One Martini backbone bead per residue (centre of mass of N, CA, C, O) as a GRO file, in nm:
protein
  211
    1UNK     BB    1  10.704  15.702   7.690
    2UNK     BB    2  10.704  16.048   7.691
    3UNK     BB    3  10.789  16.310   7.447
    4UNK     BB    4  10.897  16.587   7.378
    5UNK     BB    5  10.701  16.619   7.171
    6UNK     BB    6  10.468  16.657   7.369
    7UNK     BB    7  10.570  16.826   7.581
    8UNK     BB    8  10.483  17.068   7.372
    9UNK     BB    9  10.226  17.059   7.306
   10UNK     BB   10  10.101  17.129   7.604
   11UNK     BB   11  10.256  17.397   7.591
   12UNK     BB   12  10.097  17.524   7.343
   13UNK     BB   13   9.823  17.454   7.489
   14UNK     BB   14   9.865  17.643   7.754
   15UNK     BB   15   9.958  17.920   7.589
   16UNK     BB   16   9.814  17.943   7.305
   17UNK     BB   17   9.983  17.790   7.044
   18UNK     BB   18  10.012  17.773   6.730
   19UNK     BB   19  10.079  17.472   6.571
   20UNK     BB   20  10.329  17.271   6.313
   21UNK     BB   21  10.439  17.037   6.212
   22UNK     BB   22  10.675  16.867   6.030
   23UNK     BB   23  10.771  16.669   5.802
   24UNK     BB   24  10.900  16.403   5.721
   25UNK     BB   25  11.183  16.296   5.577
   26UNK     BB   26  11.264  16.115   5.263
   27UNK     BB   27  11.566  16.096   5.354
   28UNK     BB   28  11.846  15.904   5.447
   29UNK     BB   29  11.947  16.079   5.716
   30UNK     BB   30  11.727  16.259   5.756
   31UNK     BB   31  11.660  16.578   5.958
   32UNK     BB   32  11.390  16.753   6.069
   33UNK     BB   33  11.219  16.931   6.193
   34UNK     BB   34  10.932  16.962   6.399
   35UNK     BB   35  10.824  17.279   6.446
   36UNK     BB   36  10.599  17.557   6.319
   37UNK     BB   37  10.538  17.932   6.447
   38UNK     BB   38  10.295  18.187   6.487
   39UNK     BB   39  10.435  18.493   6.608
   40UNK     BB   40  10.362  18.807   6.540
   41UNK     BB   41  10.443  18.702   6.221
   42UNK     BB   42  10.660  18.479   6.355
   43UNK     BB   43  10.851  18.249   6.286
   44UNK     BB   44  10.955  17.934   6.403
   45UNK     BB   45  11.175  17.675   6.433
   46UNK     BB   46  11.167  17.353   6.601
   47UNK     BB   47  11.395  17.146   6.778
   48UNK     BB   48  11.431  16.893   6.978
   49UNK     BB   49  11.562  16.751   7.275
   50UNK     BB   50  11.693  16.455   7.412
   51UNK     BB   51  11.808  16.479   7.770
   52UNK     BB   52  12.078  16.303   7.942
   53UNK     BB   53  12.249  16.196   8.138
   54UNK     BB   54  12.621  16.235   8.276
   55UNK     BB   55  12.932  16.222   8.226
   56UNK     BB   56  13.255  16.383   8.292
   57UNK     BB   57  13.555  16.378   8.106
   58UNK     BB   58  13.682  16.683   8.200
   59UNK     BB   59  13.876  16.809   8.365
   60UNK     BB   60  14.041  17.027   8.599
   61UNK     BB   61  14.176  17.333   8.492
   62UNK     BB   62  14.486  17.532   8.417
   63UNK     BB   63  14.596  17.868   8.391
   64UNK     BB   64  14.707  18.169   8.299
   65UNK     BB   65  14.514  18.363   8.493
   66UNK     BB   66  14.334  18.108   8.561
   67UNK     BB   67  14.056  17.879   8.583
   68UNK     BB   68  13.854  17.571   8.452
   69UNK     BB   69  13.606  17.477   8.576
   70UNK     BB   70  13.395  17.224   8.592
   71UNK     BB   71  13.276  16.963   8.435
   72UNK     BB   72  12.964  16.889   8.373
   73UNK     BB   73  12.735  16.651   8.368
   74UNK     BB   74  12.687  16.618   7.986
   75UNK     BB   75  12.790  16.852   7.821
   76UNK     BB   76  12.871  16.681   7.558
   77UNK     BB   77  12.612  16.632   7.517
   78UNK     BB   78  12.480  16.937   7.476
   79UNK     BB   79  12.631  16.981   7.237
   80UNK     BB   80  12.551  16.802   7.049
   81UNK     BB   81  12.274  16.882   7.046
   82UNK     BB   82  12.391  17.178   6.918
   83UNK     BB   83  12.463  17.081   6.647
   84UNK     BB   84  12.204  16.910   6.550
   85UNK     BB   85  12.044  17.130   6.502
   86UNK     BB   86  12.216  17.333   6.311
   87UNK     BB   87  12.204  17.113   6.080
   88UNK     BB   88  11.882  17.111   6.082
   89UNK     BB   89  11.930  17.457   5.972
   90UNK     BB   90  12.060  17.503   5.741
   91UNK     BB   91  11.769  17.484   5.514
   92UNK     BB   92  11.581  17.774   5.679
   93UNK     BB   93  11.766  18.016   5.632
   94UNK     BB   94  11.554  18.305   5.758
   95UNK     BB   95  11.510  18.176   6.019
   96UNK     BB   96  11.396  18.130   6.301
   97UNK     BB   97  11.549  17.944   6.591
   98UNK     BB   98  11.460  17.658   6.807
   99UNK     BB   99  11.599  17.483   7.049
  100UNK     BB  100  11.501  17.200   7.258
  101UNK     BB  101  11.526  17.091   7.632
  102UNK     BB  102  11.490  16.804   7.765
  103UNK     BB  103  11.356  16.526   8.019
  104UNK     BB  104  11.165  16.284   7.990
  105UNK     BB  105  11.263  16.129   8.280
  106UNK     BB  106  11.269  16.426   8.451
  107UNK     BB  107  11.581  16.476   8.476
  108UNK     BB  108  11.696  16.796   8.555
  109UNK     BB  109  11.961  16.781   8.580
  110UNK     BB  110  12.205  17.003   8.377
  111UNK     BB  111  11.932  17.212   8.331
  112UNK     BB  112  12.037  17.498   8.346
  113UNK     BB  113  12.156  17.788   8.268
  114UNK     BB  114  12.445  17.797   8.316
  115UNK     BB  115  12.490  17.486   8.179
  116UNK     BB  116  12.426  17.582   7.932
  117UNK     BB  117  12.614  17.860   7.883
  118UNK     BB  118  12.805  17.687   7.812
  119UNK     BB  119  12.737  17.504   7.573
  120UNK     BB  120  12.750  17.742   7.396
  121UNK     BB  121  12.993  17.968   7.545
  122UNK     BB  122  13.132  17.785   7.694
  123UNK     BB  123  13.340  17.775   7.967
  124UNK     BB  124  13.429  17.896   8.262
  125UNK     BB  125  13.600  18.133   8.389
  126UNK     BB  126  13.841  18.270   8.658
  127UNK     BB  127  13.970  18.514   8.698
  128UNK     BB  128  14.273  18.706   8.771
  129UNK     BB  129  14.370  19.033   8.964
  130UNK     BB  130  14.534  19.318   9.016
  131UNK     BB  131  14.266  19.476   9.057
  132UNK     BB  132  14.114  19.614   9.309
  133UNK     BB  133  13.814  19.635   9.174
  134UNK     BB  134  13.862  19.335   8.965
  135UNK     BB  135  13.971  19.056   9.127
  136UNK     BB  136  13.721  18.885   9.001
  137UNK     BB  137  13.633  18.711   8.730
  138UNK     BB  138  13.382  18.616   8.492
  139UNK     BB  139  13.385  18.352   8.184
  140UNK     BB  140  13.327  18.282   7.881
  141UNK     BB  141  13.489  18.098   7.628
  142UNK     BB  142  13.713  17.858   7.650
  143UNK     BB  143  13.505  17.635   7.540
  144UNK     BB  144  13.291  17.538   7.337
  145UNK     BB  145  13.222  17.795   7.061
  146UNK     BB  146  13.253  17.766   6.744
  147UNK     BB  147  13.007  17.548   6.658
  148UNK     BB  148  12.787  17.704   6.829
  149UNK     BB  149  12.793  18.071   6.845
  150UNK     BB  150  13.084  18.185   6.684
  151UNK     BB  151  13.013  18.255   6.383
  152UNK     BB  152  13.089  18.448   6.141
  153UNK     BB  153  12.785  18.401   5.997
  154UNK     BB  154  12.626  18.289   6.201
  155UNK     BB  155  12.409  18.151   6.388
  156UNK     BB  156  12.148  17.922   6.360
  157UNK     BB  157  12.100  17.941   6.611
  158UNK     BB  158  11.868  18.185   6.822
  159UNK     BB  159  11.793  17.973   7.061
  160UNK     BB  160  11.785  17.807   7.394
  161UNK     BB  161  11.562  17.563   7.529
  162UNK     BB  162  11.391  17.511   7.825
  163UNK     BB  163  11.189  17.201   7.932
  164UNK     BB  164  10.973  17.212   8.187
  165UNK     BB  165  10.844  17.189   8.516
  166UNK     BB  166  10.603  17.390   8.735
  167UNK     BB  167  10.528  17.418   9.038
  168UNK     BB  168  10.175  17.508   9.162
  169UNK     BB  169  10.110  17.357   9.424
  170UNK     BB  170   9.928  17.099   9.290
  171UNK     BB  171  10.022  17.175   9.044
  172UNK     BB  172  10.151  17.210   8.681
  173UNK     BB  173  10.394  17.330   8.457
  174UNK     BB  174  10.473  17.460   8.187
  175UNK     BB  175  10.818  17.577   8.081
  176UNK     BB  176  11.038  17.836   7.981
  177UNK     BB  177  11.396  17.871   7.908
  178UNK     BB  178  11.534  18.127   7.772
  179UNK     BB  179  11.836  18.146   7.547
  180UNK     BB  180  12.010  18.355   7.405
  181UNK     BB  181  12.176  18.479   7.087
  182UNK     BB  182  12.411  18.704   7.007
  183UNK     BB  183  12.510  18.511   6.734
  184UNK     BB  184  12.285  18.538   6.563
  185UNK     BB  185  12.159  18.576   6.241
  186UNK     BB  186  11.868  18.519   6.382
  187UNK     BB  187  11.688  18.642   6.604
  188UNK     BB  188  11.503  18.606   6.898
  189UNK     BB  189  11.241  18.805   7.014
  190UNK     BB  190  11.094  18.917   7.251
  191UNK     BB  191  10.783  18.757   7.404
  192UNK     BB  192  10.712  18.523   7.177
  193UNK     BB  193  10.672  18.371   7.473
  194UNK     BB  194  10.366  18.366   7.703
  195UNK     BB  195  10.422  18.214   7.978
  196UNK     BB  196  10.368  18.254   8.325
  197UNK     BB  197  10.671  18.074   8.354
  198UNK     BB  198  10.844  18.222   8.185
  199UNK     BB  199  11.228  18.266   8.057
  200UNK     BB  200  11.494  18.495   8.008
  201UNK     BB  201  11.767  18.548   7.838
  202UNK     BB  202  12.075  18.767   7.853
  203UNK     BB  203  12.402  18.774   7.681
  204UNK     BB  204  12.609  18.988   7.874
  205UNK     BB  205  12.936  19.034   7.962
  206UNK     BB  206  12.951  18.762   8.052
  207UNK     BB  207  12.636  18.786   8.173
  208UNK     BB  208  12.363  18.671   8.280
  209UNK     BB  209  12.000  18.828   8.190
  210UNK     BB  210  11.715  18.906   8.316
  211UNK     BB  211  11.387  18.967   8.166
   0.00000   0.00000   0.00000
């Protein structure tokens, strides 16, 4: 079976940018990121994760004016996969990062783009109010938010990347699907990608919006 790195690589070529591998560490139990690439003099250091369907553990929950959406499956697979870039980002400096999720097997039900941006800023709630004009809205950031987005001194990760195939008639492309962080404490800038099918989504006001 080919690897989240091969199928970044094509992604690459298909785009035409120019990528470098990074060494792999010679410390054992140490991993380095995998790519760094350099688009209108901006470096970018990307590690991938694949990542696999799972069972969701959390069950549906309650609580005064609010409760939180059922959690999908595989969510807490999602969460630990950007712990882990995180960890891998420590030594990166001041570099912009991007973490890329794939499902190497095909299979990408739970990497849609709101089910990523619960992994980053939290689980979805849907809060009740008094209020005739806005009886109803919807929030990120009831659960798993500390450790992934919202660090004091900014987050490691710049932005979180979908890699996935976009089909156009008979044949197909790869694509990012790419969502910002607006807590990164390097952002990653618009347009650094620019696939024919790739989409950037901007976190605000608790509601992700496409550029």
């Amino acid at each position: 079976m080919e690897s989240v790195e091969s199928f970044l690589k094509e992604y690459f070529d298909q785009v035409n940018i120019p990528y470098t591998e990074i060494p792999r560490s010679k410390v054992k139990n140490k991993k380095t990121p995998d790519f760094q690439i350099c688009v209108f003099d901006k470096k970018v250091i990307i590690e991938t994760k694949e990542f696999e369907c799972g069972k969701s553990d959390v069950p549906f929950s309650r609580g005064r004016g609010f409760f939180t959406a059922p959690q999908p499956p595989g969510m807490n697979k999602i969460r630990e996969k950007l712990r882990e870039c995180s960890d891998q980002f420590k030594e990166c400096g001041n570099e912009i990062t991007l973490c890329v999720l794939c499902n190497a097997r095909g299979i990408l039900i739970d990497l849609d783009t709101q089910i990523v941006g619960m992994a980053m800023f939290g689980d979805i709630q849907i809060c009740l109010s008094a209020r005739n004009d806005h009886p109803v809205r919807f929030e990120y950031g009831r659960n798993g938010v500390s450790q992934i987005s919202r660090k004091e001194n900014g987050s490691l990760i710049s932005a979180v990347a979908i890699l996935e195939t976009y089909p156009n008639q008979k044949e197909f492309y790869w694509r990012l699907r790419i969502i910002h962080n607006p807590y990164a404490r390097i952002p990653l800038p618009i347009k650094i990608f620019n696939g024919r099918f790739d989409e950037e989504w901007i976190y605000e006001d608790n509601s992700f919006i496409r550029r």
